[in-house]
Amino acid sequence: MSRTPAALTVENLEVIYDQVILVLRGLSLEVPAGQIVTLLGSNGAGKSTTLKAIAGLLPTEHGDVTDGTVRFDSLDITGMDAAARVRRGIAMVMEGRRVFEHLTVHENLVAGGYTRGAKADYARVYEFLPALAALRSRVAGYLSGGEQQMLAIGRALMSDPRLLLLDEPSLGLAPRLVDEVFRVIQRLNQELGLTALLVEQNARQALAVAHRGYIMESGRIMLDGPAAELADNPDVKEFYLGLGDAGARRRYRDVKHYKRRKRWL
């Protein structure tokens, strides 16, 4: 299903909405080929905007990249439209699943494979996600939240991506279904070699499957490192894993550890 994985590099990215609201402020990150990288942060930090900038979806929300570059396989794709990025191997699973509710499961997959035409490989998607095979004739609007999330992932896989962008895939799901979704993401990486950039509020689960992580606040990267190191970082434990002092809640950028590690002012 998956082609050769590709690396992603984002350098000094700035994004403005409606020509006035600055959301990303010189953001830089790397996603090595064949790895899972997670992007963590509080609501409003700019995580979803980062994914949309990479996928080329900002124009649909009156957003613009005003500075910086996005490189995929060493090619500058900053000015490339969304459809061209899909053809090059970038697929995105949107927050809230956003399946076509009036279409069947199979028809949703057909829509996901439009760039592949006759080469669209439904059998491989059904083989990897067997629950979808049993539901192929079911109207997507009648699926459970977990089933819709699997369908959203399956639809993204239909374009045969090399880089998968996932925006809050565990949102609104019961704990058992969250575990299942993260197992699928890990299998995609381990069995198909798929590169992934994962935005998540569930920091514990995200760091458990990721190779590397970045932490955002106010449109900037505040901390990054191997996922295991971030999971063991006392400030990350306090602010994102709920394992620290439950006393005064300070902003992450005010933590002394951050001040020792910050890159950009």
Coordinates of C-alpha atoms in Angstrom, one line a residue:
M1 CA 0.0 0.0 0.0
S2 CA 2.6 2.5 1.0
R3 CA 5.4 3.8 -1.2
T4 CA 8.9 4.8 0.0
P5 CA 8.4 7.0 3.1
A6 CA 9.5 10.6 2.8
A7 CA 10.9 13.2 5.2
L8 CA 9.2 16.5 6.1
T9 CA 11.0 19.7 7.0
V10 CA 9.2 22.9 8.2
E11 CA 11.4 25.9 8.6
N12 CA 10.5 29.2 10.2
L13 CA 6.8 29.0 9.3
E14 CA 4.5 32.0 9.8
V15 CA 0.8 31.7 9.2
I16 CA -1.8 34.5 9.3
Y17 CA -5.6 34.2 9.2
D18 CA -7.8 36.9 7.6
Q19 CA -4.7 38.9 7.0
V20 CA -4.4 40.0 10.6
I21 CA -4.4 37.0 13.1
L22 CA -0.8 35.7 13.5
V23 CA -1.1 32.0 14.5
L24 CA 2.3 30.4 13.7
R25 CA 5.4 32.5 14.7
G26 CA 8.5 31.1 13.1
L27 CA 7.7 27.4 13.7
S28 CA 10.3 24.8 12.7
L29 CA 10.1 21.0 13.0
E30 CA 11.3 17.8 11.2
V31 CA 9.6 14.5 10.6
P32 CA 12.3 11.9 9.6
A33 CA 11.3 9.3 7.0
G34 CA 9.7 6.2 8.5
Q35 CA 9.1 7.7 12.0
I36 CA 6.1 8.9 14.0
V37 CA 6.4 12.4 15.3
T38 CA 3.8 13.9 17.7
L39 CA 3.0 17.6 18.1
L40 CA 1.6 18.4 21.6
G41 CA 0.2 21.6 23.1
S42 CA -2.8 23.2 24.7
N43 CA -5.9 24.3 22.7
G44 CA -5.1 27.3 20.5
A45 CA -1.4 26.6 20.4
G46 CA -1.5 26.3 16.6
K47 CA -1.2 22.5 16.2
S48 CA -4.1 22.0 13.7
T49 CA -2.9 25.1 11.8
T50 CA 0.5 23.5 11.4
L51 CA -1.1 20.4 9.8
K52 CA -3.2 22.5 7.5
A53 CA -0.2 24.4 6.4
I54 CA 1.6 21.2 5.6
A55 CA -1.5 19.8 3.8
G56 CA -2.1 22.9 1.8
L57 CA -5.6 23.5 3.3
L58 CA -5.1 27.0 4.8
P59 CA -6.8 28.8 1.8
T60 CA -10.1 27.1 2.7
E61 CA -10.1 28.9 6.0
H62 CA -8.7 32.3 4.9
G63 CA -5.2 31.4 6.1
D64 CA -1.9 32.2 4.4
V65 CA 1.7 31.2 4.8
T66 CA 3.5 34.6 5.0
D67 CA 7.0 33.3 5.7
G68 CA 9.0 30.1 5.9
T69 CA 9.0 26.9 3.9
V70 CA 7.6 23.4 3.9
R71 CA 9.8 20.8 2.2
F72 CA 8.7 17.3 1.4
D73 CA 11.4 14.9 0.0
S74 CA 13.6 18.0 -0.2
L75 CA 11.1 19.7 -2.6
D76 CA 9.7 23.1 -1.6
I77 CA 5.9 22.6 -1.6
T78 CA 5.0 25.8 0.2
G79 CA 3.1 27.2 -2.7
M80 CA 1.7 23.9 -3.9
D81 CA -2.1 23.4 -3.8
A82 CA -3.7 20.7 -1.7
A83 CA -4.5 18.3 -4.5
A84 CA -0.9 18.3 -5.8
R85 CA 0.3 17.5 -2.3
V86 CA -2.0 14.5 -2.1
R87 CA -0.6 13.3 -5.4
R88 CA 2.9 13.7 -4.1
G89 CA 2.0 11.5 -1.1
I90 CA 0.6 13.6 1.7
A91 CA -2.7 12.6 3.3
M92 CA -4.5 14.1 6.3
V93 CA -7.1 12.7 8.7
M94 CA -9.0 15.7 9.8
E95 CA -10.1 16.4 13.4
G96 CA -13.7 15.2 14.1
R97 CA -13.4 12.5 11.4
R98 CA -15.5 14.3 8.8
V99 CA -16.5 11.3 6.8
F100 CA -19.1 11.7 4.1
E101 CA -22.1 10.7 6.2
H102 CA -24.6 10.1 3.4
L103 CA -22.2 7.7 1.5
T104 CA -21.5 4.1 2.3
V105 CA -18.1 3.0 3.7
H106 CA -17.0 1.8 0.3
E107 CA -18.1 5.0 -1.4
N108 CA -16.1 7.0 1.2
L109 CA -13.0 4.9 0.2
V110 CA -13.7 5.5 -3.5
A111 CA -13.6 9.3 -2.7
G112 CA -10.3 8.8 -0.9
G113 CA -8.8 7.0 -3.9
Y114 CA -9.8 9.5 -6.6
T115 CA -6.1 10.5 -7.2
R116 CA -5.2 6.9 -7.8
G117 CA -7.9 6.1 -10.3
A118 CA -7.8 2.5 -11.5
K119 CA -4.8 1.9 -9.2
A120 CA -6.8 2.5 -6.0
D121 CA -6.2 -0.5 -3.8
Y122 CA -9.4 -1.2 -1.9
A123 CA -8.4 -4.8 -1.0
R124 CA -5.3 -3.7 0.8
V125 CA -7.2 -1.1 2.9
Y126 CA -9.9 -3.8 3.8
E127 CA -7.1 -6.2 4.6
F128 CA -5.4 -3.8 6.9
L129 CA -8.6 -2.5 8.5
P130 CA -10.9 -5.7 8.4
A131 CA -13.6 -4.0 10.4
L132 CA -14.3 -1.8 7.4
A133 CA -14.7 -4.8 5.1
A134 CA -17.6 -6.0 7.2
L135 CA -19.2 -2.5 7.1
R136 CA -18.5 -1.7 3.4
S137 CA -22.3 -1.3 2.6
R138 CA -23.2 0.6 5.7
V139 CA -24.0 4.3 5.4
A140 CA -21.2 6.2 7.2
G141 CA -23.5 8.4 9.2
Y142 CA -24.8 5.4 11.1
L143 CA -21.3 4.2 12.2
S144 CA -20.1 4.6 15.7
G145 CA -17.4 7.2 16.5
G146 CA -14.7 4.6 16.5
E147 CA -15.8 3.1 13.2
Q148 CA -16.0 6.5 11.6
Q149 CA -12.4 7.2 12.8
M150 CA -11.2 3.9 11.2
L151 CA -13.0 4.9 8.1
A152 CA -11.3 8.3 8.1
I153 CA -7.9 6.6 8.4
G154 CA -8.9 4.1 5.6
R155 CA -10.0 6.9 3.3
A156 CA -6.7 8.7 3.8
L157 CA -4.8 5.4 3.1
M158 CA -6.6 5.1 -0.3
S159 CA -4.4 7.8 -1.7
D160 CA -1.3 5.6 -1.0
P161 CA 0.4 8.2 1.1
R162 CA 4.0 8.4 2.3
L163 CA 3.2 10.9 5.0
L164 CA 0.1 10.7 7.1
L165 CA -1.1 13.8 9.1
L166 CA -3.5 13.0 11.9
D167 CA -5.4 15.7 13.8
E168 CA -6.7 14.5 17.2
P169 CA -7.6 11.0 16.1
S170 CA -8.6 10.0 19.7
L171 CA -11.0 13.0 20.1
G172 CA -14.4 11.9 21.6
L173 CA -13.6 8.2 21.7
A174 CA -14.0 5.8 24.6
P175 CA -10.7 4.6 26.2
R176 CA -10.9 1.2 24.5
L177 CA -11.4 2.7 21.1
V178 CA -8.5 5.1 21.8
D179 CA -6.2 2.2 22.4
E180 CA -7.4 0.6 19.1
V181 CA -6.8 3.8 17.1
F182 CA -3.2 4.1 18.4
R183 CA -2.5 0.5 17.7
V184 CA -3.6 1.1 14.1
I185 CA -1.3 4.1 13.8
Q186 CA 1.6 2.1 15.2
R187 CA 0.9 -0.8 12.8
L188 CA 0.9 1.6 9.9
N189 CA 4.3 2.8 10.8
Q190 CA 5.8 -0.6 11.8
E191 CA 4.3 -2.8 9.0
L192 CA 4.0 -0.3 6.1
G193 CA 6.8 2.1 7.0
L194 CA 4.5 5.0 6.9
T195 CA 5.8 8.3 8.2
A196 CA 3.3 10.2 10.4
L197 CA 2.9 13.5 12.1
L198 CA 0.4 13.2 14.9
V199 CA -1.4 16.1 16.7
E200 CA -2.9 14.9 20.0
Q201 CA -4.3 16.1 23.3
N202 CA -3.8 12.6 24.7
A203 CA -0.1 13.2 25.4
R204 CA 0.5 9.9 27.2
Q205 CA -0.8 7.8 24.2
A206 CA 1.0 9.9 21.6
L207 CA 4.4 9.8 23.3
A208 CA 4.0 6.0 23.8
V209 CA 3.8 5.4 20.0
A210 CA 5.9 8.3 18.7
H211 CA 9.7 8.3 18.1
R212 CA 10.0 12.1 18.7
G213 CA 7.8 14.9 20.0
Y214 CA 7.5 18.6 19.9
I215 CA 5.6 20.9 22.3
M216 CA 4.0 24.1 21.1
E217 CA 2.7 27.2 22.8
S218 CA 1.4 30.3 21.1
G219 CA 2.5 29.3 17.6
R220 CA 6.1 28.4 18.6
I221 CA 8.0 25.2 19.4
M222 CA 9.0 25.4 23.1
L223 CA 10.6 22.0 23.6
D224 CA 11.4 18.9 21.5
G225 CA 13.3 15.6 21.8
P226 CA 12.9 11.9 21.7
A227 CA 9.4 10.8 22.9
A228 CA 10.8 8.7 25.8
E229 CA 12.7 11.7 27.1
L230 CA 9.8 14.0 26.9
A231 CA 7.6 11.5 28.7
D232 CA 10.1 11.5 31.5
N233 CA 10.5 15.2 31.6
P234 CA 9.2 16.6 34.9
D235 CA 7.6 19.7 33.2
V236 CA 5.9 17.6 30.6
K237 CA 4.6 15.3 33.3
E238 CA 3.2 18.3 35.1
F239 CA 1.6 20.1 32.3
Y240 CA 0.6 17.3 29.8
L241 CA 0.6 14.0 31.6
G242 CA -1.1 15.2 34.8
L243 CA 1.6 13.7 37.0
G244 CA 3.1 16.8 38.6
D245 CA 2.2 19.2 41.4
A246 CA -1.5 20.0 41.2
G247 CA -0.9 23.4 42.7
A248 CA -0.6 26.7 40.8
R249 CA -0.9 26.2 37.1
R250 CA 1.7 28.2 35.3
R251 CA 2.2 28.7 31.6
Y252 CA 4.7 26.3 30.2
R253 CA 6.9 29.1 28.9
D254 CA 7.4 30.4 32.4
V255 CA 8.8 27.1 33.7
K256 CA 12.5 27.4 34.5
H257 CA 13.3 24.2 32.6
Y258 CA 11.8 25.8 29.5
K259 CA 13.9 28.9 29.9
R260 CA 17.0 26.7 29.9
R261 CA 15.9 24.9 26.8
K262 CA 14.2 27.5 24.6
R263 CA 15.4 28.1 21.1
W264 CA 13.5 31.1 19.9
L265 CA 12.3 34.3 21.6

